[in-house]
Amino acid sequence: MLFNSYAFIFVFFPLVLAGFFLIGWRSARAAAGFLALASLFFYGWWSLEALPLLLGSICMNYWFGLQLTPQDGRTDRGRKRMLILALTVNLALLGVFKYADFFLGNVNEGLAEAGIAPLPLLHVALPIGISFYTFTQIAFLVDAWQGKVHERSFVHYVLFVTYFPHLIAGPVLHHAQMMPQFANPATYRVDTNKLALGLAIFSFGLAKKLLIADRMGEYADMVFHGVQGGTIPTLGSAWFGVLAYTLQIYFDFSGYSDMAVGIALCMGVNLPLNFASPYKSTSIIEFWRRWHISLSTFLRDYLYIPLGGNRKGEARRYLNLFLTMLLGGLWHGAAWTFVLWGALHGAYLTLNHLWVAKVRRHRPPSKWTLPLRWLVTFLCVMVAWVVFRADSMTTAMHIYKGMLGLNGVSMSAFSEFTIPYRKPEFFQTMFLGLFICLALPPTISLQRWVPMVPALAGRPRLSACVTVCTALVTVVLLGLSISRLGTYSPFLYFQF
């Protein structure tokens, strides 16, 4: 069940919302249980065969969390052994389902060179959302071991892990952000301000996905699939194809995140910020403070800092930074293209930090260099997106050659592909996407209106103007988006 489907928008979400508040009026605990069951139904709709794995993971990690909590009679050494066991089991499950065939495939290449018969591949289907709910629970286990977990409700834990707005493609949740909200009785009461703003944010996210991301995806797919099939991209086609994917992945993923935030806000829950206009960044350091913020925070807190962070010397700091991004790339998928994407961003961040420390010496940058810094950052991000999108290193190399002009220069972009008659739509959508990315505030800034609503009570004209304008834009975007419903168009991050 996709957020951008008739079944979700007109059946599932309205029924869940109504049931949540009706039950919550009588019992907050019962409403939390209802929402947990609805979330499990949502997941089971996607993949019924993967539901037992999710339930088993929840029960196992809840038990581990109880055992890891500091108590009288439990030694630190024993709890540390339990933590190692818990992390090993979780990472082993993730490894088997996500990386086993990748590992075996690479081993088989070496065996083939040695003339040895290959090992059989497992061909295990990847359970949807396993990367997200595994990371969410790993953070919970580490915090339980550190004595930071105080919530003991099994119902709230199940809801924390399975909460359907985030379950399939994030954001990566932290128990400290979510558990207090689930324990707050006010969460289970209708808040009309949050409901209205939640619907507005959801509509903006839906429009990002259907009106921009999917249209850009047609051209990105045309170029990358064409190259995969043997078409050689020229200079213009390669650059425009990569730009199309650059816009597609941002509007697709940030659109999903906006929709998740909007859905949760309708139910009185605030999800963490996941995007903050990342393509406005003027450095790679800044980009990673704005892009997929929940994953960046997880990698910093549970990988970079445990590796030593910046506490063990400058050389170790840069090594830790590179390794963190390398593993962050591998988290996205079992392929060398994702490893290279992580390595590129690891190298980018290392060079950026070296530049700040050694050349700029931590002085603030000149405002006159801002356009150049933005351009260099944006181009670096685009270059890395090539391997992230490509199905193989061969495809990526052909795209890179095209971007360097080594495959020739055509006066007409996309002339070597099959749908040049749709170029006007491409350029219109491209310019609209760039304008939204670079000139407008992020959709999530609408949340700032929630605490301001009471302050507008004494200014009825301003309040009415804000309400009417937001409502009109929401209705228009929702209408345009609904007109494009009906085709199967999953979000890109569902595959991770």
XYZ file of C-alpha atoms in Angstrom, residues 464-474:
11
model
C -7.520 34.213 8.012
C -5.033 35.125 5.274
C -2.579 32.416 6.340
C -5.345 29.837 6.647
C -6.952 30.644 3.297
C -3.663 30.763 1.367
C -2.424 27.495 2.855
C -5.787 25.838 2.228
C -5.934 27.008 -1.395
C -2.410 25.826 -2.177
C -3.123 22.514 -0.445
